PDB file of C-alpha atoms and ligand atoms in Angstrom:
ATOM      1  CA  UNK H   1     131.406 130.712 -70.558  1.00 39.00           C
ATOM      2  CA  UNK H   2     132.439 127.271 -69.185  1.00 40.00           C
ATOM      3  CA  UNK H   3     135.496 128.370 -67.417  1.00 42.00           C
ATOM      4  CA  UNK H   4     132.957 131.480 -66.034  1.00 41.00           C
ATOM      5  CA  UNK H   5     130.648 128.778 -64.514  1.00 44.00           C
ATOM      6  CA  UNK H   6     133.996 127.117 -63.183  1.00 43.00           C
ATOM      7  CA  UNK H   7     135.019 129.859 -61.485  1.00 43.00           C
ATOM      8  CA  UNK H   8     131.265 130.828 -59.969  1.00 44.00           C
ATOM      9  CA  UNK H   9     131.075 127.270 -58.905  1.00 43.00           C
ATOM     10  CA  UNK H  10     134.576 127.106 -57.243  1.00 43.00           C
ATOM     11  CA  UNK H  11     133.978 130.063 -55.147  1.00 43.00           C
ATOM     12  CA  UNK H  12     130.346 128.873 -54.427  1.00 40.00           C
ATOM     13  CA  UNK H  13     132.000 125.778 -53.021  1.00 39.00           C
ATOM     14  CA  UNK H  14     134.584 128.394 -50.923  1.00 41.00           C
ATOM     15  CA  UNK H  15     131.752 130.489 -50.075  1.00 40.00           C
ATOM     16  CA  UNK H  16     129.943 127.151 -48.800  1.00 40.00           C
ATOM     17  CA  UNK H  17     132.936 125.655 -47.185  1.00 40.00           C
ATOM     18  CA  UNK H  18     133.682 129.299 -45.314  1.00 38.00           C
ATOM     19  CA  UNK H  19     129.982 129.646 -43.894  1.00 40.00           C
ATOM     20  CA  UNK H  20     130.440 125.820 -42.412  1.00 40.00           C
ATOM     21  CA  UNK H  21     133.532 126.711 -40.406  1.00 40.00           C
ATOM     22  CA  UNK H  22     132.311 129.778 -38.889  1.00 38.00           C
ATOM     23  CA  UNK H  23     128.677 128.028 -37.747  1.00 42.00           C
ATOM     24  CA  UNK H  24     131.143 125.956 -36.257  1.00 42.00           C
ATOM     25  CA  UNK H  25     131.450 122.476 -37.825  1.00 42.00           C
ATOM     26  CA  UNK H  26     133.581 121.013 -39.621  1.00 41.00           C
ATOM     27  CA  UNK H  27     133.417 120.136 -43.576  1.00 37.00           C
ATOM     28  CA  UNK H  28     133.619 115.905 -42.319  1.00 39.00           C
ATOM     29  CA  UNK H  29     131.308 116.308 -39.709  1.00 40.00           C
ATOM     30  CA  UNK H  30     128.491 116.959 -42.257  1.00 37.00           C
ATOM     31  CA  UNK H  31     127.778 113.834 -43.863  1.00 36.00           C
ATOM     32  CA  UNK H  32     127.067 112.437 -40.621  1.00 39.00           C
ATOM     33  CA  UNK H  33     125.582 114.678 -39.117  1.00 40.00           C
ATOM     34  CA  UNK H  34     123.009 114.072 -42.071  1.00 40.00           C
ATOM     35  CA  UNK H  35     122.608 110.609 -41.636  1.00 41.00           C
ATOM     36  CA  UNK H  36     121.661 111.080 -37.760  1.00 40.00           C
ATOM     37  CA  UNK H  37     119.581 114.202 -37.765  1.00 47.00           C
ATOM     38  CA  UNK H  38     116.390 112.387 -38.698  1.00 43.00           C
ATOM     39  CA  UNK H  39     113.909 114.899 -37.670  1.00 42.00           C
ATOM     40  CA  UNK H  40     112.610 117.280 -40.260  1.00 35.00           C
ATOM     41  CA  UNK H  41     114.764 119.551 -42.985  1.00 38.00           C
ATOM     42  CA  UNK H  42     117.750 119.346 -40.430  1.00 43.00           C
ATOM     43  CA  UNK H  43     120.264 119.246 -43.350  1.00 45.00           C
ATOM     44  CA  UNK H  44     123.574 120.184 -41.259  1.00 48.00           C
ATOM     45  CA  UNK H  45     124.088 123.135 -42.891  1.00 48.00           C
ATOM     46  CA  UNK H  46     122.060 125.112 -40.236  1.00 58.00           C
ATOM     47  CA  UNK H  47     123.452 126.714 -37.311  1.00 66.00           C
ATOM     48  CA  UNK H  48     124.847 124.629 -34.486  1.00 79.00           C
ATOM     49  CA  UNK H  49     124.069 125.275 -30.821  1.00 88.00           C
ATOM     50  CA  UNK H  50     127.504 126.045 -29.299  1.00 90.00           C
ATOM     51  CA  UNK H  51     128.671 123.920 -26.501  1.00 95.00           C
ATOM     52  CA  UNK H  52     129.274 127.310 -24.097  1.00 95.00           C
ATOM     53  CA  UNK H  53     126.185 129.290 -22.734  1.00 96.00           C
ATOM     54  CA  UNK H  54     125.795 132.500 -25.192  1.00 95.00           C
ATOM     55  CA  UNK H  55     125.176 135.762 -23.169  1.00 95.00           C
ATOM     56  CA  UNK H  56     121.198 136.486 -22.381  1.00 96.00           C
ATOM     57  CA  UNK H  57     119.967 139.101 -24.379  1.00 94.00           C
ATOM     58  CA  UNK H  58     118.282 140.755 -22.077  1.00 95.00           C
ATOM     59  CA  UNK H  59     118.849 141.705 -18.117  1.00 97.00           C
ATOM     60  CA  UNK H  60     117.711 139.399 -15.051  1.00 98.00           C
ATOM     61  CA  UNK H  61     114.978 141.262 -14.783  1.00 97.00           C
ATOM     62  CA  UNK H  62     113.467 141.639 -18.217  1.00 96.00           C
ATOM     63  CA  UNK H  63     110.984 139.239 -17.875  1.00 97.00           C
ATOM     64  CA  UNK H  64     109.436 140.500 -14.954  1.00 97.00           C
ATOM     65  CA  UNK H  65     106.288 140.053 -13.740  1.00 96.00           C
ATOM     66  CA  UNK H  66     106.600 136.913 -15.527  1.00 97.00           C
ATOM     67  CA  UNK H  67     109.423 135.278 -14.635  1.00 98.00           C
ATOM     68  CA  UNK H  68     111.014 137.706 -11.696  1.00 97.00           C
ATOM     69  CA  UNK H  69     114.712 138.802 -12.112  1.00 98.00           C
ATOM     70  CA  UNK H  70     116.087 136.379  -8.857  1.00 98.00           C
ATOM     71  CA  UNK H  71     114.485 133.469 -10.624  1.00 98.00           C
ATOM     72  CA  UNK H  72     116.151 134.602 -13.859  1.00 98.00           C
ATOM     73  CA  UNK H  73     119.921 134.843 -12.309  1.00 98.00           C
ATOM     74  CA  UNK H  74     119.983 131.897 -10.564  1.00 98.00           C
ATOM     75  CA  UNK H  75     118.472 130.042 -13.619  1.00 98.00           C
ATOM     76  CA  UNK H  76     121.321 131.338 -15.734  1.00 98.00           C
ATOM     77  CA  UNK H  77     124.259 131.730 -13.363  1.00 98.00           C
ATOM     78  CA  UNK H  78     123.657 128.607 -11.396  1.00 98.00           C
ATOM     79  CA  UNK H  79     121.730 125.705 -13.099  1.00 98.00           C
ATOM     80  CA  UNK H  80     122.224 126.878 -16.881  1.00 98.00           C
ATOM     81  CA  UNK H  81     126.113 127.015 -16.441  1.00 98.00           C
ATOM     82  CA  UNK H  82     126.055 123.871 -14.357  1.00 98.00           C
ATOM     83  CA  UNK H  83     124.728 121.809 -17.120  1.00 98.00           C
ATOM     84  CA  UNK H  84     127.228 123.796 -19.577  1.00 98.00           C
ATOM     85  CA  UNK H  85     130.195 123.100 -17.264  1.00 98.00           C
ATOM     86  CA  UNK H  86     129.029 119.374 -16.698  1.00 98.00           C
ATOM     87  CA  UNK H  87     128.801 118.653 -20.798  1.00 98.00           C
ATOM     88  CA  UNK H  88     132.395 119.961 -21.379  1.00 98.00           C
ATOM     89  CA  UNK H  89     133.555 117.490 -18.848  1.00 98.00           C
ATOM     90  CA  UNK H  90     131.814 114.923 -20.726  1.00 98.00           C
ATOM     91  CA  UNK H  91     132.914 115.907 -24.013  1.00 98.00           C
ATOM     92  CA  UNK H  92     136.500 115.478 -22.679  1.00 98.00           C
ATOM     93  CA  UNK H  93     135.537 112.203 -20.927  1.00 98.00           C
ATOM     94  CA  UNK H  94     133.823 110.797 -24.248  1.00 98.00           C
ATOM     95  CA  UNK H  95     136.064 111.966 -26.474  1.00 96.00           C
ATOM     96  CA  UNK H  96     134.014 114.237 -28.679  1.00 95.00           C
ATOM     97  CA  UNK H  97     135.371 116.930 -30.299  1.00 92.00           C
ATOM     98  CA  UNK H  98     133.295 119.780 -29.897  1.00 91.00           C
ATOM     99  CA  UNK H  99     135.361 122.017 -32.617  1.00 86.00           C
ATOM    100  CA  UNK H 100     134.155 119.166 -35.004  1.00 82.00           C
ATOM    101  CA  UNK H 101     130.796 118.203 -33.642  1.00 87.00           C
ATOM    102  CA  UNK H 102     127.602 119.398 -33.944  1.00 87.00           C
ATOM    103  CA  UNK H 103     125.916 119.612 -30.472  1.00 92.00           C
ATOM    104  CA  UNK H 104     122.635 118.293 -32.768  1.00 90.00           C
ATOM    105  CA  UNK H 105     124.482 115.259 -33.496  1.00 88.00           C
ATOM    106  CA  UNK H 106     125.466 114.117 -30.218  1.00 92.00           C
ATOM    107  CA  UNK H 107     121.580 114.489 -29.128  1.00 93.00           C
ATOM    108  CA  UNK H 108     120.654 112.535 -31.787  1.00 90.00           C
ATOM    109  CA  UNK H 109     122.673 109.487 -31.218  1.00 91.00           C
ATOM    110  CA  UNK H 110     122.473 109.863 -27.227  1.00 95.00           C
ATOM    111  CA  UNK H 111     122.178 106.635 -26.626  1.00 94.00           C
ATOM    112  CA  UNK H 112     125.787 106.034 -27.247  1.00 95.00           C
ATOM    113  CA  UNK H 113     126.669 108.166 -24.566  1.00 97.00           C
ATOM    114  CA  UNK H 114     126.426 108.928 -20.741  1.00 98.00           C
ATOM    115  CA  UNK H 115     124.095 109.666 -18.475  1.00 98.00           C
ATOM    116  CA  UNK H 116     126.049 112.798 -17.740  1.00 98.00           C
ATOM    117  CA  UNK H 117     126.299 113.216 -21.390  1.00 98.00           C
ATOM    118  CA  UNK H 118     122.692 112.583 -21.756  1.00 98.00           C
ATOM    119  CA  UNK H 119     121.504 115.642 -18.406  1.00 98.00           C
ATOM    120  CA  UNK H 120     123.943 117.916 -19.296  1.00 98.00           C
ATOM    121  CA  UNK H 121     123.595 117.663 -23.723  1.00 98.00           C
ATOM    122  CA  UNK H 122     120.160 117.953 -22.764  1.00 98.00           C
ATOM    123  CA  UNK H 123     120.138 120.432 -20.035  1.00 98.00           C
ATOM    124  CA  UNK H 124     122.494 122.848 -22.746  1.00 98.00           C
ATOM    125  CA  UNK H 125     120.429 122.549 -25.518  1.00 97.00           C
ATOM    126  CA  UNK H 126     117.183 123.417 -23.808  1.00 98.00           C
ATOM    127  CA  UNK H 127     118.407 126.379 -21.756  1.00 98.00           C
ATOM    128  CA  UNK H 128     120.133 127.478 -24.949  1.00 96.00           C
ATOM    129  CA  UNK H 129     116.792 127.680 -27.098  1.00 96.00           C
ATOM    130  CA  UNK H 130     114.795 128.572 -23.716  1.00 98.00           C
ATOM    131  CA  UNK H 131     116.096 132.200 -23.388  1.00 97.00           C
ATOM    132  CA  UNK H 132     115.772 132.786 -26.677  1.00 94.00           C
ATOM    133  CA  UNK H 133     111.990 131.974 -26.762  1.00 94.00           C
ATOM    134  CA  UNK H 134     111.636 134.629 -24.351  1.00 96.00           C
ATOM    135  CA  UNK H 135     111.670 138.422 -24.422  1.00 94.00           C
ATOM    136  CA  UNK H 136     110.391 141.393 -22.798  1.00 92.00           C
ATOM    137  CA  UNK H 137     106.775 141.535 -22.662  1.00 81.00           C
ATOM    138  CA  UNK H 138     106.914 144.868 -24.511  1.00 72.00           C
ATOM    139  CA  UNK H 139     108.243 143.155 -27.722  1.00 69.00           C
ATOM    140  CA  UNK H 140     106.448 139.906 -27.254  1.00 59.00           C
ATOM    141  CA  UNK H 141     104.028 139.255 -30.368  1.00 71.00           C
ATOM    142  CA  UNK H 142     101.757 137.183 -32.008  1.00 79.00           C
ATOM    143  CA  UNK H 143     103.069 134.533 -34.476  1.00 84.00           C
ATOM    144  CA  UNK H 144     102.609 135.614 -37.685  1.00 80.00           C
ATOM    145  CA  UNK H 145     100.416 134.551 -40.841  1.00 78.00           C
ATOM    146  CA  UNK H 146     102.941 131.509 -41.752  1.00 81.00           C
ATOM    147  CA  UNK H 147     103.424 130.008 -39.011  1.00 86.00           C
ATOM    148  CA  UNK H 148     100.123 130.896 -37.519  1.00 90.00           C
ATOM    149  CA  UNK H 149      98.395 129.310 -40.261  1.00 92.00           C
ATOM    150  CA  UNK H 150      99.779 125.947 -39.829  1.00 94.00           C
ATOM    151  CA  UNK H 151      99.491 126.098 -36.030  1.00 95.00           C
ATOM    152  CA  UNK H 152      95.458 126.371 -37.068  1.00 95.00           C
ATOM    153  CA  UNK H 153      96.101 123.475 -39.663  1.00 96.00           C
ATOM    154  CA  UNK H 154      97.016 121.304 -36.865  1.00 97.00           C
ATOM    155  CA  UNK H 155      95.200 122.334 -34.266  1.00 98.00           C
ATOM    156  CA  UNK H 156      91.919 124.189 -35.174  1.00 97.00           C
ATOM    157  CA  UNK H 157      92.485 127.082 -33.159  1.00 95.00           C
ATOM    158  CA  UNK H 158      95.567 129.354 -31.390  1.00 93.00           C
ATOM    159  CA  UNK H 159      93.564 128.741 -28.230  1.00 95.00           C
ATOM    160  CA  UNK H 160      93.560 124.378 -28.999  1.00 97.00           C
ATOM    161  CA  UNK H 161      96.721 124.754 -29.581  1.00 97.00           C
ATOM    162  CA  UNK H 162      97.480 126.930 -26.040  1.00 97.00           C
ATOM    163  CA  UNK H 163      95.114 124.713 -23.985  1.00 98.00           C
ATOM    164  CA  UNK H 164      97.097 121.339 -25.438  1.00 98.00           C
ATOM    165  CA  UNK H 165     100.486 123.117 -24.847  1.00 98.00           C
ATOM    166  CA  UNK H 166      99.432 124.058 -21.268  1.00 98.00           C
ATOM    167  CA  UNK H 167      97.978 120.616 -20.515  1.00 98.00           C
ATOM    168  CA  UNK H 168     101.447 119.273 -21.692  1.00 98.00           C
ATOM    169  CA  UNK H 169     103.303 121.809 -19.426  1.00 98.00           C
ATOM    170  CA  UNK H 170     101.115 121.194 -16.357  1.00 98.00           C
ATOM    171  CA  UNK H 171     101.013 117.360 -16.716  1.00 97.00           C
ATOM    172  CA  UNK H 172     104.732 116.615 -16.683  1.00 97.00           C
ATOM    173  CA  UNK H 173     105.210 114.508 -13.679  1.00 96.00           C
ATOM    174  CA  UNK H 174     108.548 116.397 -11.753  1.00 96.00           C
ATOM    175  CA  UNK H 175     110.794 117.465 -13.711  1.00 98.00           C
ATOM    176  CA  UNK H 176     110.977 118.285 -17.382  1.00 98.00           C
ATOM    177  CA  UNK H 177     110.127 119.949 -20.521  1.00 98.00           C
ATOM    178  CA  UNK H 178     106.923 120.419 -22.909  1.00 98.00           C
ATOM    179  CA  UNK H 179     107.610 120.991 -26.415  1.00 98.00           C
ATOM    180  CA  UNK H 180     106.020 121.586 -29.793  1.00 97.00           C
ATOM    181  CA  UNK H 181     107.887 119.997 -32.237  1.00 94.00           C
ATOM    182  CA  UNK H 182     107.934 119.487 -36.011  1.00 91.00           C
ATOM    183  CA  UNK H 183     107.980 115.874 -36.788  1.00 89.00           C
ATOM    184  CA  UNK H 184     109.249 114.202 -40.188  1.00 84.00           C
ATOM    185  CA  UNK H 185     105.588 113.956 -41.300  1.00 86.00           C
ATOM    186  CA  UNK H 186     105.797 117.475 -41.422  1.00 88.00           C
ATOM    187  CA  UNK H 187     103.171 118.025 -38.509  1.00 93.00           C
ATOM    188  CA  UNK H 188     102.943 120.334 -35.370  1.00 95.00           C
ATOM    189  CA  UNK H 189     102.497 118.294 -32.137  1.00 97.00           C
ATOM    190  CA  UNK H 190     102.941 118.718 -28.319  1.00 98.00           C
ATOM    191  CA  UNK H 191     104.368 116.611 -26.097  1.00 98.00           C
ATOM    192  CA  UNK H 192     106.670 116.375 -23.001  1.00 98.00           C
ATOM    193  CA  UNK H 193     110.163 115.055 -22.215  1.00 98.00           C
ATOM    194  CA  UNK H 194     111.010 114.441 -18.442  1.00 98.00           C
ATOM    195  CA  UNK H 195     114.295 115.797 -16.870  1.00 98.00           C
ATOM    196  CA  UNK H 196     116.543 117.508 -19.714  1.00 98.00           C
ATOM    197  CA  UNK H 197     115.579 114.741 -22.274  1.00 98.00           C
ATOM    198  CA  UNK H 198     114.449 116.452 -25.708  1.00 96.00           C
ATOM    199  CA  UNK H 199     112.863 115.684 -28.985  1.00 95.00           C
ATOM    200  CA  UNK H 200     116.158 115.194 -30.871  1.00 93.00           C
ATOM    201  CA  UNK H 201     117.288 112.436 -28.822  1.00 94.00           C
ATOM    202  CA  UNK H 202     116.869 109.086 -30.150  1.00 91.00           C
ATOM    203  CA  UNK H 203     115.801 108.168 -26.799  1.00 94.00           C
ATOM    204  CA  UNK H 204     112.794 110.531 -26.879  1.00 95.00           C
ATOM    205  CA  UNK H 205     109.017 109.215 -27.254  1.00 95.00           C
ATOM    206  CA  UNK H 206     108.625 112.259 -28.616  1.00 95.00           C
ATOM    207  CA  UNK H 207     111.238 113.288 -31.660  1.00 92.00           C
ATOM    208  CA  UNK H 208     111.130 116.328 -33.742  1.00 90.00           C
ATOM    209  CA  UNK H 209     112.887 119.555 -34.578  1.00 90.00           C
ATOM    210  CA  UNK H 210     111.703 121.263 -31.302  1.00 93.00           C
ATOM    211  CA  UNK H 211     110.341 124.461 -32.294  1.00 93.00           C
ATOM    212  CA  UNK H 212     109.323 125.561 -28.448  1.00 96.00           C
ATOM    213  CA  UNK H 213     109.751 124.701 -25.553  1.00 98.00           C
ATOM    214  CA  UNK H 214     109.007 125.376 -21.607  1.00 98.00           C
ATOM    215  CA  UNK H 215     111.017 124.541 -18.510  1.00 98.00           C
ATOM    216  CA  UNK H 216     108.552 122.958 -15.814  1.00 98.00           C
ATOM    217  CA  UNK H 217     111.410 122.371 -13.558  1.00 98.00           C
ATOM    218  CA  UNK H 218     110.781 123.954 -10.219  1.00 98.00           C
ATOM    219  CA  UNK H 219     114.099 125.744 -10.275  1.00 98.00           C
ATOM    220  CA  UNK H 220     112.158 127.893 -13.370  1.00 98.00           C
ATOM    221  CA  UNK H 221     109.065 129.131 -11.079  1.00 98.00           C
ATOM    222  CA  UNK H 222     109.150 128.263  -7.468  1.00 98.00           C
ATOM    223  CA  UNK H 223     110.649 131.432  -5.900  1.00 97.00           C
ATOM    224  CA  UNK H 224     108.126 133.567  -7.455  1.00 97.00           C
ATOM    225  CA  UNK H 225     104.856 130.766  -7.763  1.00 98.00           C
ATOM    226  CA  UNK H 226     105.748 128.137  -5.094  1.00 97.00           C
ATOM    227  CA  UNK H 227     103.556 124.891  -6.276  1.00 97.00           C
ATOM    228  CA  UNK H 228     101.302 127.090  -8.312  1.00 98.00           C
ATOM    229  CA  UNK H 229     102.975 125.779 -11.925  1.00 98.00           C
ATOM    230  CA  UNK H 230     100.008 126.435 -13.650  1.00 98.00           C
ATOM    231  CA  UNK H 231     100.315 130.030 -13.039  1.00 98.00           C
ATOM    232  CA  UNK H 232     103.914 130.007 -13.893  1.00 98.00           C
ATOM    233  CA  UNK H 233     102.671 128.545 -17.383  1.00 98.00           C
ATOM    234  CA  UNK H 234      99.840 131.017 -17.737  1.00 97.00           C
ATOM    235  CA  UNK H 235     102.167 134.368 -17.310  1.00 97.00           C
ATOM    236  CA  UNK H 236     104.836 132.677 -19.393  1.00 97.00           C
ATOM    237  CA  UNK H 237     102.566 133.065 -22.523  1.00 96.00           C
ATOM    238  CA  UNK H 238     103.108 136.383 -21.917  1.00 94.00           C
ATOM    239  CA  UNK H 239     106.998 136.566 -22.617  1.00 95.00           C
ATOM    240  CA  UNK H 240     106.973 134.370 -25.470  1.00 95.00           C
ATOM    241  CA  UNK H 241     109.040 135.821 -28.727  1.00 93.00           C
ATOM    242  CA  UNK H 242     107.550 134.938 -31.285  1.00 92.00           C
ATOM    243  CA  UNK H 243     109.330 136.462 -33.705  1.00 89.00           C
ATOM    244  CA  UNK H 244     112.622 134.511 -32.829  1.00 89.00           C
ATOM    245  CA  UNK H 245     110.317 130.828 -32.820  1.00 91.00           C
ATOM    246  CA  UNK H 246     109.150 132.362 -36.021  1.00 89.00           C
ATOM    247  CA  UNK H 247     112.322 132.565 -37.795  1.00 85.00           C
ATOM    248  CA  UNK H 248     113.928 129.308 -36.430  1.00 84.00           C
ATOM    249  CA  UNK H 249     110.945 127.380 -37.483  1.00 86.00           C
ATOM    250  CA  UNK H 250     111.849 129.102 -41.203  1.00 82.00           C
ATOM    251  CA  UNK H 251     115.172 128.795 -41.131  1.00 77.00           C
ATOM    252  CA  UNK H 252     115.260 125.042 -39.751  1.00 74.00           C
ATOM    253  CA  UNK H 253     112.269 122.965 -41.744  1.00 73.00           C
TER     254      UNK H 253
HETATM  255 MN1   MN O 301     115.938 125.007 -16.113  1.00 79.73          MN
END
């Protein structure tokens, strides 16, 4: 029995060790990876963002009316891969390893680095989790009874909780990002980051696992609604995926 519970453990630990490699970090990295993830559940066993843009999942113009398809290319093709470019060349300028290094991790302990390091980790990360908030209209839903449940805990209502989001959104002076995030108190709140700052940086007012987030950048609405960003925020409720916020938020905290 013993040597049974030997073996089941052994290849638990090879099952373990063979999941960590293929999300992409290293065995070593973990421990401290830990130690600076502060924000909620963020064990460093999850899923790293990868430090190259991941193809869309959908075409330019999927998100139309929304967000129209020229908006969508140029967002992608243009500023996305800018800021994916523009971290690599930091990576090799700082000296991180990004075979080794959870993208996460470097957030977290921005301060250490760049500015470059600090636009472009940023600017990666967001546009990373930003397309995959979205989807077609047609399979857009409504978050369900989990989640749902403690966005009425914290907020009375799905409309409070819209209205604060959109307030957030509209209120960011220039450029930059509002966010509900999950904080270590185990709470739902909304805030805003300017430029490509985000909640996992230690630099951040506002820190948290970010569970959602919108670009209030210009480049992400002024073809289609010149100054108007408060439409831009209004048809963008219409393209968000829940399901996929749904299932990070499970998998994550
Ligand atoms: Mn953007």
């Amino acid at each position: 029995m013993k040597n049974v519970n030997n073996e089941s453990r052994r290849s638990f630990i090879k099952t373990s060790a063979k999941a960590t490699l293929a999300a992409g970090i290293s065995a070593a990295a973990l421990p401290s990876f830990a130690e600076n993830i502060k924000f909620a559940g963020y064990n460093g066993q999850k899923k790293s963002t990868p430090y190259t843009q991941m193809p869309l999942a959908y075409n330019y113009n999927a998100l139309e009316p929304s967000v129209n398809a020229m908006t969508m290319e140029i967002h992608y093709t243009k500023h996305a891969a800018a800021y994916a470019k523009n971290l690599g060349e930091a990576c090799t300028a700082e000296n991180i390893n990004t075979q080794t290094t959870p993208l996460e991790m470097v957030l977290a302990s921005i301060s250490k680095y760049s500015t470059k390091m600090r636009n472009n980790a940023g600017g990666h990360y967001n546009h990373e989790l930003f397309w995959k908030i979205m989807a077609p209209q047609s399979s857009a839903t409504a978050p369900a009874a989990k989640f749902s449940d403690l966005i009425t805990r914290d907020f009375n209502s799905f409309d409070a909780f819209k209205t604060q989001f959109n307030d957030a959104a509209k209120t960011r002076f220039g450029s930059g990002w509002a966010w509900l995030v999950y904080t270590n108190d185990k709470k739902l709140v909304i805030g805003s980051t300017p430029n490509q700052d985000n909640p996992l940086m230690d630099i951040s007012d506002l820190k948290g696992f970010p569970v959602m987030g919108i670009d209030v950048w210009e480049h992400a609405y002024y073809l289609k609604y010149q100054n108007k960003r408060p439409d831009y925020i209004t048809a963008w409720w219409n393209i968000v995926n829940w399901n996929f916020i749904q299932q990070r938020f499970e998998a994550n905290v």
